[in-house]
PDB file of C-alpha atoms in Angstrom:
ATOM      1  CA  GLY A 249     -12.390  24.567 -14.483  1.00 79.00           C
ATOM      2  CA  LEU A 250     -15.377  23.263 -12.525  1.00 84.00           C
ATOM      3  CA  SER A 251     -17.148  25.223  -9.824  1.00 91.00           C
ATOM      4  CA  ILE A 252     -17.481  23.600  -6.400  1.00 91.00           C
ATOM      5  CA  ASN A 253     -21.122  22.644  -7.097  1.00 92.00           C
ATOM      6  CA  GLN A 254     -20.216  21.153 -10.489  1.00 93.00           C
ATOM      7  CA  TYR A 255     -17.314  19.222  -8.966  1.00 92.00           C
ATOM      8  CA  TYR A 256     -19.427  17.683  -6.200  1.00 92.00           C
ATOM      9  CA  GLY A 257     -22.241  17.014  -8.659  1.00 93.00           C
ATOM     10  CA  LEU A 258     -19.818  15.135 -10.911  1.00 93.00           C
ATOM     11  CA  ILE A 259     -18.459  13.125  -7.979  1.00 91.00           C
ATOM     12  CA  CYS A 260     -22.006  12.290  -6.824  1.00 92.00           C
ATOM     13  CA  ALA A 261     -22.956  11.099 -10.321  1.00 93.00           C
ATOM     14  CA  LEU A 262     -19.812   8.928 -10.528  1.00 92.00           C
ATOM     15  CA  ILE A 263     -20.518   7.368  -7.131  1.00 90.00           C
ATOM     16  CA  ILE A 264     -24.070   6.530  -8.187  1.00 90.00           C
ATOM     17  CA  LEU A 265     -22.757   4.946 -11.413  1.00 90.00           C
ATOM     18  CA  LEU A 266     -20.158   2.937  -9.530  1.00 88.00           C
ATOM     19  CA  THR A 267     -22.706   1.578  -7.044  1.00 87.00           C
ATOM     20  CA  ILE A 268     -25.095   0.254  -9.726  1.00 86.00           C
ATOM     21  CA  PRO A 269     -23.173  -3.065 -10.112  1.00 83.00           C
ATOM     22  CA  ILE A 270     -23.659  -3.761  -6.391  1.00 80.00           C
ATOM     23  CA  TRP A 271     -27.392  -4.331  -7.004  1.00 80.00           C
ATOM     24  CA  TYR A 272     -26.543  -7.153  -9.415  1.00 81.00           C
ATOM     25  CA  MET A 273     -24.159  -8.996  -7.087  1.00 77.00           C
ATOM     26  CA  LYS A 274     -25.324 -12.337  -5.761  1.00 77.00           C
ATOM     27  CA  GLU A 275     -24.469 -13.666  -2.335  1.00 76.00           C
ATOM     28  CA  ILE A 276     -22.724 -17.029  -2.203  1.00 75.00           C
ATOM     29  CA  ASP A 277     -24.663 -19.683  -0.322  1.00 75.00           C
ATOM     30  CA  SER A 278     -22.984 -19.787   3.085  1.00 71.00           C
ATOM     31  CA  SER A 279     -25.275 -22.321   4.793  1.00 73.00           C
ATOM     32  CA  HIS A 280     -22.537 -24.979   4.627  1.00 74.00           C
ATOM     33  CA  ILE A 281     -19.867 -22.729   6.183  1.00 72.00           C
ATOM     34  CA  HIS A 282     -19.155 -23.180   9.882  1.00 71.00           C
ATOM     35  CA  LYS A 283     -20.128 -20.055  11.834  1.00 74.00           C
ATOM     36  CA  HIS A 284     -17.527 -19.224  14.487  1.00 72.00           C
ATOM     37  CA  THR A 285     -18.620 -18.262  17.974  1.00 82.00           C
ATOM     38  CA  LEU A 286     -17.037 -15.224  19.594  1.00 84.00           C
ATOM     39  CA  SER A 287     -14.962 -17.409  21.939  1.00 87.00           C
ATOM     40  CA  GLU A 288     -13.667 -19.455  18.952  1.00 82.00           C
ATOM     41  CA  PHE A 289     -12.762 -16.229  17.188  1.00 78.00           C
ATOM     42  CA  PHE A 290     -10.800 -14.844  20.164  1.00 83.00           C
ATOM     43  CA  SER A 291      -9.126 -18.206  20.738  1.00 83.00           C
ATOM     44  CA  SER A 292      -7.996 -18.376  17.097  1.00 78.00           C
ATOM     45  CA  MET A 293      -6.811 -14.757  17.134  1.00 78.00           C
ATOM     46  CA  TRP A 294      -4.852 -15.409  20.333  1.00 83.00           C
ATOM     47  CA  ARG A 295      -3.131 -18.404  18.675  1.00 79.00           C
ATOM     48  CA  THR A 296      -2.299 -16.233  15.670  1.00 77.00           C
ATOM     49  CA  MET A 297      -0.883 -13.474  17.870  1.00 78.00           C
ATOM     50  CA  ASN A 298       1.219 -16.009  19.792  1.00 81.00           C
ATOM     51  CA  ASN A 299       2.821 -17.082  16.523  1.00 78.00           C
ATOM     52  CA  LEU A 300       6.408 -15.779  16.444  1.00 81.00           C
ATOM     53  CA  THR A 301       6.124 -14.957  12.737  1.00 78.00           C
ATOM     54  CA  THR A 302       3.170 -12.662  13.463  1.00 80.00           C
ATOM     55  CA  LEU A 303       5.296 -10.860  16.056  1.00 81.00           C
ATOM     56  CA  TYR A 304       8.096 -10.476  13.502  1.00 81.00           C
ATOM     57  CA  LEU A 305       5.625  -9.144  10.935  1.00 80.00           C
ATOM     58  CA  LEU A 306       4.313  -6.602  13.438  1.00 82.00           C
ATOM     59  CA  ILE A 307       7.866  -5.489  14.294  1.00 84.00           C
ATOM     60  CA  PHE A 308       8.702  -5.293  10.586  1.00 79.00           C
ATOM     61  CA  VAL A 309       5.716  -3.122   9.649  1.00 79.00           C
ATOM     62  CA  ILE A 310       6.221  -0.850  12.667  1.00 82.00           C
ATOM     63  CA  GLY A 311       9.880  -0.299  11.794  1.00 78.00           C
ATOM     64  CA  LYS A 312       9.328   0.031   8.060  1.00 72.00           C
ATOM     65  CA  ASN A 313       6.488   2.516   8.383  1.00 73.00           C
ATOM     66  CA  THR A 314       7.969   4.513  11.248  1.00 73.00           C
ATOM     67  CA  PHE A 315      11.192   5.179   9.379  1.00 69.00           C
ATOM     68  CA  GLY A 316       9.631   5.151   5.915  1.00 64.00           C
ATOM     69  CA  ASN A 317       7.178   7.917   6.805  1.00 64.00           C
ATOM     70  CA  PHE A 318       9.985  10.389   7.344  1.00 63.00           C
ATOM     71  CA  ARG A 319      10.250  10.342   3.559  1.00 63.00           C
ATOM     72  CA  ASN A 320       6.526  11.011   3.181  1.00 63.00           C
ATOM     73  CA  ASN A 321       6.792  14.231   5.184  1.00 69.00           C
ATOM     74  CA  ALA A 322       9.756  15.373   3.074  1.00 72.00           C
ATOM     75  CA  THR A 323       7.854  14.492  -0.094  1.00 78.00           C
ATOM     76  CA  ILE A 324       4.795  16.516   0.875  1.00 79.00           C
ATOM     77  CA  PHE A 325       6.917  19.475   1.994  1.00 82.00           C
ATOM     78  CA  MET A 326       8.995  19.508  -1.203  1.00 84.00           C
ATOM     79  CA  GLN A 327       6.196  18.889  -3.670  1.00 86.00           C
ATOM     80  CA  TYR A 328       3.450  21.057  -2.240  1.00 84.00           C
ATOM     81  CA  TYR A 329       5.240  23.856  -0.392  1.00 87.00           C
ATOM     82  CA  ILE A 330       8.522  24.373  -2.248  1.00 89.00           C
ATOM     83  CA  LEU A 331       7.853  23.097  -5.782  1.00 89.00           C
ATOM     84  CA  LYS A 332       4.111  23.848  -5.589  1.00 89.00           C
ATOM     85  CA  LEU A 333       2.905  21.115  -7.932  1.00 89.00           C
ATOM     86  CA  SER A 334       0.022  22.178 -10.120  1.00 90.00           C
ATOM     87  CA  ASN A 335      -3.245  20.238  -9.864  1.00 89.00           C
ATOM     88  CA  PHE A 336      -2.358  18.540 -13.153  1.00 92.00           C
ATOM     89  CA  GLN A 337       1.064  17.466 -11.864  1.00 92.00           C
ATOM     90  CA  ALA A 338      -0.427  16.254  -8.564  1.00 90.00           C
ATOM     91  CA  GLY A 339      -2.972  14.211 -10.535  1.00 90.00           C
ATOM     92  CA  ILE A 340      -0.231  12.721 -12.714  1.00 92.00           C
ATOM     93  CA  ASP A 341       1.778  11.932  -9.558  1.00 90.00           C
ATOM     94  CA  THR A 342      -1.152  10.072  -7.998  1.00 89.00           C
ATOM     95  CA  MET A 343      -1.947   8.231 -11.222  1.00 91.00           C
ATOM     96  CA  VAL A 344       1.618   7.042 -11.881  1.00 90.00           C
ATOM     97  CA  ASN A 345       1.959   5.988  -8.235  1.00 86.00           C
ATOM     98  CA  TYR A 346      -0.994   3.614  -8.620  1.00 88.00           C
ATOM     99  CA  ILE A 347       0.286   2.422 -11.999  1.00 89.00           C
ATOM    100  CA  GLY A 348       3.651   1.657 -10.361  1.00 86.00           C
ATOM    101  CA  LEU A 349       1.937  -0.192  -7.531  1.00 84.00           C
ATOM    102  CA  VAL A 350      -0.217  -2.302  -9.864  1.00 86.00           C
ATOM    103  CA  SER A 351       2.766  -2.977 -12.151  1.00 87.00           C
ATOM    104  CA  ALA A 352       4.808  -4.273  -9.218  1.00 85.00           C
ATOM    105  CA  ILE A 353       1.987  -6.582  -8.167  1.00 83.00           C
ATOM    106  CA  TYR A 354       1.632  -7.898 -11.725  1.00 86.00           C
ATOM    107  CA  ILE A 355       5.386  -8.456 -12.147  1.00 85.00           C
ATOM    108  CA  PHE A 356       5.547 -10.241  -8.805  1.00 81.00           C
ATOM    109  CA  GLN A 357       2.647 -12.535  -9.688  1.00 80.00           C
ATOM    110  CA  LYS A 358       3.984 -13.226 -13.174  1.00 83.00           C
ATOM    111  CA  TYR A 359       7.736 -13.574 -12.640  1.00 82.00           C
ATOM    112  CA  MET A 360       8.772 -13.489  -8.991  1.00 78.00           C
ATOM    113  CA  ILE A 361       6.263 -15.626  -7.115  1.00 77.00           C
ATOM    114  CA  ARG A 362       8.496 -18.726  -7.275  1.00 78.00           C
ATOM    115  CA  ARG A 363      11.666 -16.880  -6.300  1.00 78.00           C
ATOM    116  CA  ASN A 364      13.076 -16.676  -2.787  1.00 76.00           C
ATOM    117  CA  TRP A 365      10.662 -14.320  -1.021  1.00 71.00           C
ATOM    118  CA  ARG A 366      13.295 -13.124   1.471  1.00 73.00           C
ATOM    119  CA  ILE A 367      15.531 -11.819  -1.296  1.00 79.00           C
ATOM    120  CA  THR A 368      12.552 -10.105  -2.937  1.00 75.00           C
ATOM    121  CA  GLN A 369      11.520  -8.573   0.398  1.00 73.00           C
ATOM    122  CA  TYR A 370      14.990  -7.294   1.265  1.00 76.00           C
ATOM    123  CA  ALA A 371      15.559  -6.031  -2.281  1.00 77.00           C
ATOM    124  CA  SER A 372      12.241  -4.155  -2.386  1.00 76.00           C
ATOM    125  CA  VAL A 373      12.815  -2.520   1.013  1.00 74.00           C
ATOM    126  CA  MET A 374      16.391  -1.566   0.070  1.00 78.00           C
ATOM    127  CA  LEU A 375      15.225  -0.256  -3.311  1.00 79.00           C
ATOM    128  CA  SER A 376      12.476   1.803  -1.684  1.00 75.00           C
ATOM    129  CA  SER A 377      14.880   3.168   0.931  1.00 75.00           C
ATOM    130  CA  GLY A 378      17.550   3.888  -1.663  1.00 79.00           C
ATOM    131  CA  LEU A 379      15.128   5.729  -3.912  1.00 79.00           C
ATOM    132  CA  SER A 380      14.009   7.780  -0.916  1.00 78.00           C
ATOM    133  CA  LEU A 381      17.546   9.150  -0.723  1.00 81.00           C
ATOM    134  CA  LEU A 382      16.955  10.835  -4.095  1.00 84.00           C
ATOM    135  CA  TRP A 383      14.948  13.426  -2.151  1.00 83.00           C
ATOM    136  CA  ILE A 384      18.262  14.715  -0.768  1.00 86.00           C
ATOM    137  CA  LEU A 385      19.265  15.585  -4.351  1.00 88.00           C
ATOM    138  CA  VAL A 386      15.937  17.366  -4.825  1.00 88.00           C
ATOM    139  CA  TYR A 387      16.284  19.280  -1.558  1.00 87.00           C
ATOM    140  CA  TYR A 388      19.770  20.588  -2.424  1.00 91.00           C
ATOM    141  CA  ASN A 389      18.835  21.028  -6.108  1.00 91.00           C
ATOM    142  CA  VAL A 390      21.824  18.945  -7.220  1.00 91.00           C
ATOM    143  CA  GLY A 391      22.100  19.181 -10.992  1.00 90.00           C
ATOM    144  CA  GLY A 392      18.820  21.091 -11.204  1.00 90.00           C
ATOM    145  CA  LEU A 393      16.789  18.137  -9.876  1.00 89.00           C
ATOM    146  CA  ARG A 394      14.434  20.359  -7.909  1.00 91.00           C
ATOM    147  CA  ASP A 395      11.914  19.753 -10.643  1.00 92.00           C
ATOM    148  CA  PRO A 396       8.291  18.608 -10.232  1.00 91.00           C
ATOM    149  CA  TRP A 397       8.599  15.940 -12.934  1.00 91.00           C
ATOM    150  CA  PHE A 398      11.699  14.432 -11.336  1.00 90.00           C
ATOM    151  CA  THR A 399       9.861  14.139  -8.007  1.00 88.00           C
ATOM    152  CA  ILE A 400       6.993  12.399  -9.797  1.00 88.00           C
ATOM    153  CA  PHE A 401       9.546   9.931 -11.221  1.00 86.00           C
ATOM    154  CA  VAL A 402      10.942   9.311  -7.709  1.00 84.00           C
ATOM    155  CA  ASP A 403       7.426   8.695  -6.372  1.00 82.00           C
ATOM    156  CA  LEU A 404       6.740   6.219  -9.199  1.00 80.00           C
ATOM    157  CA  ASP A 405       9.850   4.188  -8.418  1.00 75.00           C
ATOM    158  CA  THR A 406       9.118   4.169  -4.708  1.00 74.00           C
ATOM    159  CA  SER A 407       5.522   3.042  -5.332  1.00 79.00           C
ATOM    160  CA  PHE A 408       6.813   0.198  -7.485  1.00 80.00           C
ATOM    161  CA  ALA A 409       9.130  -1.034  -4.713  1.00 75.00           C
ATOM    162  CA  THR A 410       6.345  -0.630  -2.155  1.00 74.00           C
ATOM    163  CA  GLY A 411       4.037  -2.743  -4.334  1.00 78.00           C
ATOM    164  CA  LEU A 412       6.436  -5.672  -4.101  1.00 76.00           C
ATOM    165  CA  THR A 413       6.531  -5.326  -0.320  1.00 74.00           C
ATOM    166  CA  GLN A 414       2.737  -5.216  -0.083  1.00 75.00           C
ATOM    167  CA  VAL A 415       2.305  -8.423  -2.071  1.00 77.00           C
ATOM    168  CA  LEU A 416       4.834 -10.236   0.087  1.00 74.00           C
ATOM    169  CA  LEU A 417       3.193  -8.966   3.251  1.00 74.00           C
ATOM    170  CA  SER A 418      -0.220 -10.168   2.055  1.00 75.00           C
ATOM    171  CA  MET A 419       1.184 -13.603   1.207  1.00 75.00           C
ATOM    172  CA  ALA A 420       2.935 -13.853   4.568  1.00 73.00           C
ATOM    173  CA  VAL A 421      -0.271 -12.979   6.415  1.00 74.00           C
ATOM    174  CA  ILE A 422      -2.193 -15.669   4.539  1.00 71.00           C
ATOM    175  CA  GLU A 423       0.472 -18.240   5.469  1.00 73.00           C
ATOM    176  CA  VAL A 424       0.509 -17.219   9.148  1.00 74.00           C
ATOM    177  CA  ALA A 425      -3.223 -16.820   9.740  1.00 76.00           C
ATOM    178  CA  THR A 426      -5.485 -19.462  11.182  1.00 73.00           C
ATOM    179  CA  PRO A 427      -7.763 -20.796   8.396  1.00 76.00           C
ATOM    180  CA  GLY A 428     -10.852 -18.604   8.265  1.00 73.00           C
ATOM    181  CA  LEU A 429      -9.090 -15.671   9.948  1.00 75.00           C
ATOM    182  CA  GLU A 430      -6.918 -14.528   7.044  1.00 79.00           C
ATOM    183  CA  ALA A 431      -8.779 -11.236   6.596  1.00 78.00           C
ATOM    184  CA  THR A 432      -8.774 -10.522  10.340  1.00 78.00           C
ATOM    185  CA  THR A 433      -5.038 -11.214  10.608  1.00 80.00           C
ATOM    186  CA  TYR A 434      -4.376  -9.043   7.581  1.00 80.00           C
ATOM    187  CA  GLU A 435      -6.413  -6.215   9.137  1.00 81.00           C
ATOM    188  CA  LEU A 436      -4.462  -6.610  12.388  1.00 82.00           C
ATOM    189  CA  ILE A 437      -1.156  -6.212  10.546  1.00 80.00           C
ATOM    190  CA  ILE A 438      -2.437  -3.318   8.425  1.00 79.00           C
ATOM    191  CA  THR A 439      -3.920  -1.522  11.451  1.00 82.00           C
ATOM    192  CA  VAL A 440      -0.598  -1.765  13.294  1.00 82.00           C
ATOM    193  CA  SER A 441       1.150  -0.651  10.103  1.00 76.00           C
ATOM    194  CA  ASN A 442      -1.104   2.387   9.672  1.00 75.00           C
ATOM    195  CA  GLY A 443      -0.835   3.239  13.357  1.00 79.00           C
ATOM    196  CA  SER A 444       2.938   3.254  13.170  1.00 73.00           C
TER     197      SER A 444
END
């Protein structure tokens, strides 16, 4: 019910409120931390990229995202062009997706962190892929499943499975990366992932 000016005014006010805590942050004393030269950085990154596990991670994220994004296109087409989700339903969809993602991360940290990570990885990818097949039921309206709320449920489940995969990927990157280059290695993997 907001006008465009009211909407942007509200967003501007929220951004200002959210940036207030930044003024109270304190920098950690970094005088004792070794500052890497550019040549040390490139040398460490080259060692990380020569690691076979890094190559496998890059292949994994390329394959997973290349094939997984076919589902994203079907989701957008079904939800926004055929079912025409209302703004309320789209908001609920986004909210439950993030709740599913955070729930998966919490469950992994609480209950699954000491389990075999390969089984968790394979299970989460298979679960995500399997749940993506539910879009076929929506497309053909099997049993009246061409319903906005059912598609929101499918998105929630898929986000949950994706959350498990993201945690495992983050942990793998930390294990593979050269000490001090964890964030850079993670960004390398994520950039390749997003590009694919």
